[in-house]
XYZ file of C-alpha atoms in Angstrom:
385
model
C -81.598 -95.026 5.327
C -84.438 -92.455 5.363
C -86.496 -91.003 2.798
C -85.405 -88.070 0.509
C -87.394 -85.661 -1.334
C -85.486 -83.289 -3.636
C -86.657 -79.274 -3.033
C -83.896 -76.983 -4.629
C -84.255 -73.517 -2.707
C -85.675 -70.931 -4.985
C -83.011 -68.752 -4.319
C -80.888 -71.543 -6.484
C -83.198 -71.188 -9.075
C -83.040 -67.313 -9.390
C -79.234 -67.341 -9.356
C -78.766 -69.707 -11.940
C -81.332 -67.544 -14.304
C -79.514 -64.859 -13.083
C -75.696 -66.693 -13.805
C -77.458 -67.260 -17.717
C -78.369 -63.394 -18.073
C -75.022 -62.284 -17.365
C -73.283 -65.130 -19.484
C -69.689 -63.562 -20.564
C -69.767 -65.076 -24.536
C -66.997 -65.868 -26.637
C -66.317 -65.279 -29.669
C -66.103 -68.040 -32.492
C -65.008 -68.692 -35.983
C -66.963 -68.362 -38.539
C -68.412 -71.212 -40.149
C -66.879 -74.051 -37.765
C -70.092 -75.501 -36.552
C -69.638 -78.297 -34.348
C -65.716 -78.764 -35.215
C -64.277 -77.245 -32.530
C -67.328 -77.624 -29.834
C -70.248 -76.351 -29.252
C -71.764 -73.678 -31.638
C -72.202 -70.452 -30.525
C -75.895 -69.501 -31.771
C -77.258 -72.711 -30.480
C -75.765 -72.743 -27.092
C -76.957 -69.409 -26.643
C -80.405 -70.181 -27.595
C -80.108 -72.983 -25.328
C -79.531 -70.797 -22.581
C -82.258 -68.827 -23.027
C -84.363 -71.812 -23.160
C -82.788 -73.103 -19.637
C -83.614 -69.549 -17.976
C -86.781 -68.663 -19.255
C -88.635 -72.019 -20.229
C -87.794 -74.879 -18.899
C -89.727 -75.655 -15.775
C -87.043 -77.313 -12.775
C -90.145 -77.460 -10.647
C -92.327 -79.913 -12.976
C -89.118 -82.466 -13.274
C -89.165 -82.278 -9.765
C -92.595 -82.875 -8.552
C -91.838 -86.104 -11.413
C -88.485 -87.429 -9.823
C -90.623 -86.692 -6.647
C -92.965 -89.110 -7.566
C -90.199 -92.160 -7.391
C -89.277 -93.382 -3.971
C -85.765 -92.099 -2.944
C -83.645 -92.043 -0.326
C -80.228 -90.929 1.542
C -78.363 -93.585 3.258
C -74.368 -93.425 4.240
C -72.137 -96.488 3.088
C -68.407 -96.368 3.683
C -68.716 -92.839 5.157
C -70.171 -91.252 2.180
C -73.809 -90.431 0.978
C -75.793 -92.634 -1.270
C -78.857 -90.862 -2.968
C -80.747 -94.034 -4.437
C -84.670 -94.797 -6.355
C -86.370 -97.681 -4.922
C -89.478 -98.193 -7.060
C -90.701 -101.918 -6.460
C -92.674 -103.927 -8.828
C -96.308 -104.524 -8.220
C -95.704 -108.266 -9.031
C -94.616 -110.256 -6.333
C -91.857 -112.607 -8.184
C -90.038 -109.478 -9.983
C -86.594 -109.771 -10.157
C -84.506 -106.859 -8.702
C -82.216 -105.247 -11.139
C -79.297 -102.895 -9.870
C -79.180 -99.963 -12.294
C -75.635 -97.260 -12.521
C -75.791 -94.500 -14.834
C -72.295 -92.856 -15.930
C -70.794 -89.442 -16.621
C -72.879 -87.181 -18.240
C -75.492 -88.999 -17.240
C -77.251 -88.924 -13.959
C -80.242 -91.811 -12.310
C -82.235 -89.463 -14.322
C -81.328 -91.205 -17.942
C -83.674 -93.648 -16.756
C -86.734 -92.331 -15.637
C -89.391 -93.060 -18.983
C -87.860 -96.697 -18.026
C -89.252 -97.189 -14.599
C -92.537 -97.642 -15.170
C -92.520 -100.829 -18.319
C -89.829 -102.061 -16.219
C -91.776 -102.286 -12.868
C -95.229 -102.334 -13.890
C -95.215 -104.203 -17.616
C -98.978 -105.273 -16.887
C -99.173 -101.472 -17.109
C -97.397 -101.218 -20.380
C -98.665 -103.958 -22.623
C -95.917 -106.174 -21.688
C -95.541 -109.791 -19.887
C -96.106 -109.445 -16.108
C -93.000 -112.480 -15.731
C -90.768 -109.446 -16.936
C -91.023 -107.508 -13.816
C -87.753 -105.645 -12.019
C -88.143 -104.317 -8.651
C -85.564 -101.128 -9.071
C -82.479 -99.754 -7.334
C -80.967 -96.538 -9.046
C -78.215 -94.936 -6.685
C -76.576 -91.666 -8.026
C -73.067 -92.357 -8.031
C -70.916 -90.884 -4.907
C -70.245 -87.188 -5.784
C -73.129 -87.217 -8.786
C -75.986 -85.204 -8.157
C -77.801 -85.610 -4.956
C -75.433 -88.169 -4.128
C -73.130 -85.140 -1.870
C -69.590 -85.212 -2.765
C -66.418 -87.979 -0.690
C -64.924 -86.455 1.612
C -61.532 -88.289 1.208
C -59.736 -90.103 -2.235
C -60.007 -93.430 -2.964
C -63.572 -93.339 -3.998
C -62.621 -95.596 -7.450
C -64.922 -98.437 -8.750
C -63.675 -100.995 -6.414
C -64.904 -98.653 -3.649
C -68.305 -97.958 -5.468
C -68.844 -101.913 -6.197
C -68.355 -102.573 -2.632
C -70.989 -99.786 -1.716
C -73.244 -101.349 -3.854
C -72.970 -104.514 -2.677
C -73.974 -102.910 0.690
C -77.293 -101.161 -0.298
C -78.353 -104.368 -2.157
C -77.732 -106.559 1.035
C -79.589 -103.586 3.164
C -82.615 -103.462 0.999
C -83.019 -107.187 1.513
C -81.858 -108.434 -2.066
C -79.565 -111.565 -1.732
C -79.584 -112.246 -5.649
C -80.006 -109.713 -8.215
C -79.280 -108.167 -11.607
C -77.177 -105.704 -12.458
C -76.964 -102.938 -15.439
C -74.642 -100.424 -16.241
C -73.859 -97.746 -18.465
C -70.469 -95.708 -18.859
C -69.076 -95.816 -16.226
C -71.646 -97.509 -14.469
C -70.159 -100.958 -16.387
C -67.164 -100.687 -14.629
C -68.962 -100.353 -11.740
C -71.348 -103.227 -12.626
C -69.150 -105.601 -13.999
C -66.895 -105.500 -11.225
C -69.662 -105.964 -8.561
C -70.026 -108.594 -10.644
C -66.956 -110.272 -9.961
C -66.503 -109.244 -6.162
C -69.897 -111.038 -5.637
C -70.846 -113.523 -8.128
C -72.793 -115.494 -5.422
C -75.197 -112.739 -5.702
C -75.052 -111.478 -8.726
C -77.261 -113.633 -11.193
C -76.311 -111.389 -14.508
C -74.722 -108.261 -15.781
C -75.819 -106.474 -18.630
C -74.053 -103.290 -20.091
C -73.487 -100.861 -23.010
C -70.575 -98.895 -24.176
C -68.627 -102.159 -23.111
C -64.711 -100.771 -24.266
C -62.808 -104.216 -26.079
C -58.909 -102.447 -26.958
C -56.576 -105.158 -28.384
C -54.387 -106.501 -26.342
C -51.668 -105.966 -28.909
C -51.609 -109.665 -30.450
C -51.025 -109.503 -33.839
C -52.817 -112.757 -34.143
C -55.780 -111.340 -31.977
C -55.821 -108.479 -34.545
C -55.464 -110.629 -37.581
C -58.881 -112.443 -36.895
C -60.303 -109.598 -36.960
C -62.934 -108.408 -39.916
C -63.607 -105.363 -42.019
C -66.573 -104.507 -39.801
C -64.528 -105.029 -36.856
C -61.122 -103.000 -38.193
C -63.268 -100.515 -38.532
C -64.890 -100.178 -35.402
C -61.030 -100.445 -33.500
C -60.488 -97.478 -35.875
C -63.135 -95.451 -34.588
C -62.257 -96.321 -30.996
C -58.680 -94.643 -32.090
C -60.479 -92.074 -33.344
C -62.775 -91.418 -30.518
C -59.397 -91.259 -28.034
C -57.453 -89.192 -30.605
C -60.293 -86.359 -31.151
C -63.237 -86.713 -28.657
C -61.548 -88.298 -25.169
C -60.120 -84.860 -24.391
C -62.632 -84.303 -21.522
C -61.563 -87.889 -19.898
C -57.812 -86.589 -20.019
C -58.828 -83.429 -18.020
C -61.170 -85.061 -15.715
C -58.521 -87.937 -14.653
C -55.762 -85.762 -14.419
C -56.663 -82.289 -13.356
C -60.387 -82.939 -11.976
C -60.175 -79.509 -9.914
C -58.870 -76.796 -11.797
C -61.525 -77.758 -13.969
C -64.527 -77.825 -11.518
C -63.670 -74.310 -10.630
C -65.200 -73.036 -13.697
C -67.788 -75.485 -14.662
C -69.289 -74.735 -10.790
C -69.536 -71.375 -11.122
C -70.444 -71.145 -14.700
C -73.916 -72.833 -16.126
C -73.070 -71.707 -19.703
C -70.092 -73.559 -19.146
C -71.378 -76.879 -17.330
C -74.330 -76.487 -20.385
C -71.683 -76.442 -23.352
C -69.668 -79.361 -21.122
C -72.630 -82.025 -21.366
C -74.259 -81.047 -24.513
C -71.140 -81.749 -26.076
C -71.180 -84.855 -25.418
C -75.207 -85.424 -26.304
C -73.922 -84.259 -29.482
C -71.208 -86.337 -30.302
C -71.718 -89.638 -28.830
C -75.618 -90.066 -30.217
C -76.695 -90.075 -33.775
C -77.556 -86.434 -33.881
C -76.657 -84.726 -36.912
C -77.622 -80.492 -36.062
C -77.827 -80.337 -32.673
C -78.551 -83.430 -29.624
C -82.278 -82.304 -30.005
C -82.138 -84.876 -33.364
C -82.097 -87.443 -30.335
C -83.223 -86.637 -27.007
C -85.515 -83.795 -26.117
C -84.462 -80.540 -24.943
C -86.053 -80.695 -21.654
C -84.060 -84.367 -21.133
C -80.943 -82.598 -21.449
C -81.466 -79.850 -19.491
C -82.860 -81.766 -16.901
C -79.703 -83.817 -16.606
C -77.487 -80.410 -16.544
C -79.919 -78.937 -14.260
C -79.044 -81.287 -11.475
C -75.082 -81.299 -12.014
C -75.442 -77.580 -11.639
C -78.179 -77.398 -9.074
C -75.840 -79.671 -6.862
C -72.709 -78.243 -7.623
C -70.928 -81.645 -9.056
C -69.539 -80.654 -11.935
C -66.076 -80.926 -9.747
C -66.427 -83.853 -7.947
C -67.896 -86.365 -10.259
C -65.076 -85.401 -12.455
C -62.767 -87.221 -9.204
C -64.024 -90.595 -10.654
C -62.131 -90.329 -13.357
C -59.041 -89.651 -11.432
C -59.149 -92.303 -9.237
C -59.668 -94.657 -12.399
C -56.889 -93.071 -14.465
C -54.957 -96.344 -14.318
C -58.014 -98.099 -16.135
C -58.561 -95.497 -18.558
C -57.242 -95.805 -22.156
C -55.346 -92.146 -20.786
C -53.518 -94.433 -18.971
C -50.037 -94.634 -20.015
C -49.676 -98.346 -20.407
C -52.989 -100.153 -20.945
C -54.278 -101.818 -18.005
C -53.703 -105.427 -17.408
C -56.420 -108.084 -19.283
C -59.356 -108.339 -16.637
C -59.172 -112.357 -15.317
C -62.563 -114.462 -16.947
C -65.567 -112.877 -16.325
C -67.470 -115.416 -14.389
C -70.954 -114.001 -14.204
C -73.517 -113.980 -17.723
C -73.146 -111.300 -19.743
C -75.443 -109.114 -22.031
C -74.267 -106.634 -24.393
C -76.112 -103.878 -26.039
C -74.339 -102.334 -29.181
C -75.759 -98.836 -30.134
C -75.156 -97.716 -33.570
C -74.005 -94.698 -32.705
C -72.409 -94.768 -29.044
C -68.708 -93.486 -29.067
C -66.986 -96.625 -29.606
C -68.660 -99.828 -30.727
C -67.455 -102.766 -29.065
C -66.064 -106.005 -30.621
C -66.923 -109.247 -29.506
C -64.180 -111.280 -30.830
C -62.114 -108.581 -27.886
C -64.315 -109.776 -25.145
C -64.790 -112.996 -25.501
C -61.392 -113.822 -23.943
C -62.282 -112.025 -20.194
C -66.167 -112.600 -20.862
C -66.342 -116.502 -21.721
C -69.871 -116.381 -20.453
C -71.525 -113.496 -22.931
C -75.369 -115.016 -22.819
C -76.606 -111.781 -25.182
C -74.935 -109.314 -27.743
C -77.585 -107.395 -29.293
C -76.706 -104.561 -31.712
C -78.886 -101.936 -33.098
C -79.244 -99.510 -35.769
C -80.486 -96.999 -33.823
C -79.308 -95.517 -30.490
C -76.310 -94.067 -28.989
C -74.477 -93.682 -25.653
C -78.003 -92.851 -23.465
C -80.096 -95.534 -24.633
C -82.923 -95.146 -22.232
C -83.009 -91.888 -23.115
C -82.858 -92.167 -27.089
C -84.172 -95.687 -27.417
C -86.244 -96.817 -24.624
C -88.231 -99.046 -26.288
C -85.331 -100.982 -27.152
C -83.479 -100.790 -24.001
C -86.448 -102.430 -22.081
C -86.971 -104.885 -24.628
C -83.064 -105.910 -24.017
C -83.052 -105.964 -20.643
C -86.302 -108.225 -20.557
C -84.493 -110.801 -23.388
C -81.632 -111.025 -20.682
C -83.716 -111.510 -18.014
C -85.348 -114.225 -19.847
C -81.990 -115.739 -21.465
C -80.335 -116.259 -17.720
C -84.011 -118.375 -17.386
């Protein structure tokens, strides 16, 4: 375990401004806007932005500014944040990001969660915080063998938590960092006091009786999780099934990894012209900048095939998950892909201690929201009390 401080050669730097000058453009249709992906105009404007404005060296010296570290687990690298409290009864709180997302989503979230004398808040509400980048995400180097699925990742995490000392602890995740939490979770309940998540997927299990119970509000949500696999899940089908034919050109392309994430910042918030409506254009690029500054575009996309048997791309839905046994929380953003159900979880999560839902918000809460995902966290933290 030794410290890490994150100093991208400048020679990276000039060759990705360089890569964005020569950009090859498509064409497009006239008129389609966001219909059939990203707009033309605004992805090229974008661009520009990425090679001639935004400044890779500031968000450094401020991810800089956070403890981190390297440590191997399993045989693979671990990049991880350590930022401990100042209060000396905080509780730790293991925190996974998901794909697009990096341990970067949750930087404006560090400081009310460690520090809340700092912020106005309760100093009881204290987290001392782990963030690892997820093996073959970011600074996190890519596996060097399959197999790397959730189990494997829960495991590792396990791991760091019992090498940095913390014998009980909380855990969050997002994307796929819920798989990841929730089954940590349940492969160490002894340690695991809580687990709170968003973008918690609840398919039926195919009871008509389950669906029958079910009302307007919820109907409609199951719709829009049909909808969601039927025209937005195309990148999950690609990712779990032919990760590296893709990563060929998203590595050596930025306009290409750029038009791969904003996408999604697009579709899965509540932006309505372009994912500036939610986060700020410097947050996005900051989270493509270190996808393509690490050359991960290719093997982050791996998780998803080693999970393609718990994906809905699966071709038979995976088997109900057995009661949950550790508290839950759930946060509900408005405007996240899919919307979860609670009437669907409640059979493998008999223990759901929180379900929060919100008007505003979408799939990268501590990003759009933060002020609301603290605020949730903190109610959990005080609800397991």
């Amino acid at each position: 375990m030794r410290p890490f401080t994150i100093a991208v050669p400048q020679a990276d730097l000039d060759d990705l401004h360089r890569r964005l000058a020569d950009t090859r453009w498509p064409s497009e249709l006239p008129g389609s806007g966001w219909d059939r992906g990203v707009p033309l105009d605004y992805l090229k404007e974008l661009a520009e932005y990425w090679r001639t404005e935004f400044d890779w060296r500031a968000v450094e010296a401020r991810i800089n500014q956070f403890p981190q570290f390297i440590t191997e687990i399993d045989g693979t690298g671990v990049h991880f944040l350590h930022v401990r409290s100042p209060e000396p009864d905080a509780v730790p709180l293991l925190m996974t990001h998901g794909w697009p997302g990096t341990f970067a989503e949750y930087l404006d979230v560090i400081g009310p969660l460690t520090d809340p004398r700092a912020h106005g808040g309760d100093p009881s509400q204290a987290f001392h915080l782990v963030i690892p980048s997820l093996p073959g995400f970011g600074f996190s180097p890519p596996t060097t063998e399959p197999g790397w699925n959730v189990f494997r990742i829960a495991a590792a995490w396990g791991e760091l938590m019992d090498r940095l000392g913390y014998d009980r602890y909380l855990v969050h995740g997002g994307d796929l960092g819920v798989w990841t939490s929730l089954t940590l979770a349940g492969m160490r309940p002894q340690a695991v006091a809580g687990a709170h998540v968003t973008f918690l997927l609840t398919p039926p299990s195919g009871d008509p009786a389950e669906l029958a119970a079910l009302d307007q509000q919820d109907l409609g949500r199951l719709q829009q999780m049909a909808e969601f696999m039927q025209t937005k899940g195309g990148y999950m089908h690609v990712q779990g099934r032919r990760p590296q034919t893709l990563a060929y050109g998203l590595t050596d392309s930025p306009a290409g990894q750029l038009a791969w994430i904003t996408e999604k910042f697009f579709e899965w918030t509540g932006a309505e012209k372009s994912p500036e409506d939610t986060v700020t254009r410097d947050q996005l690029l900051t989270n493509v900048s270190i996808y393509w500054l690490t050359a991960t575009a290719g093997s982050s996309a791996q998780l998803y095939y080693e999970m393609a048997d718990l994906l809905p791309i699966a071709p038979t839905p995976p088997p109900a998950a057995p009661p949950h046994p550790v508290p839950l929380g759930v946060a509900v953003y408005a405007h996240d892909a899919s919307l979860a159900i609670r009437k669907l979880a409640e059979p493998n999560f008999p223990n759901i201690v929180q379900w929060n839902e919100f008007p505003e918000g979408g799939h990268f809460p501590a990003l759009e929201q933060p002020d609301l995902f603290v605020d949730d966290l903190r109610a959990f933290k005080e609800n397991l009390a």
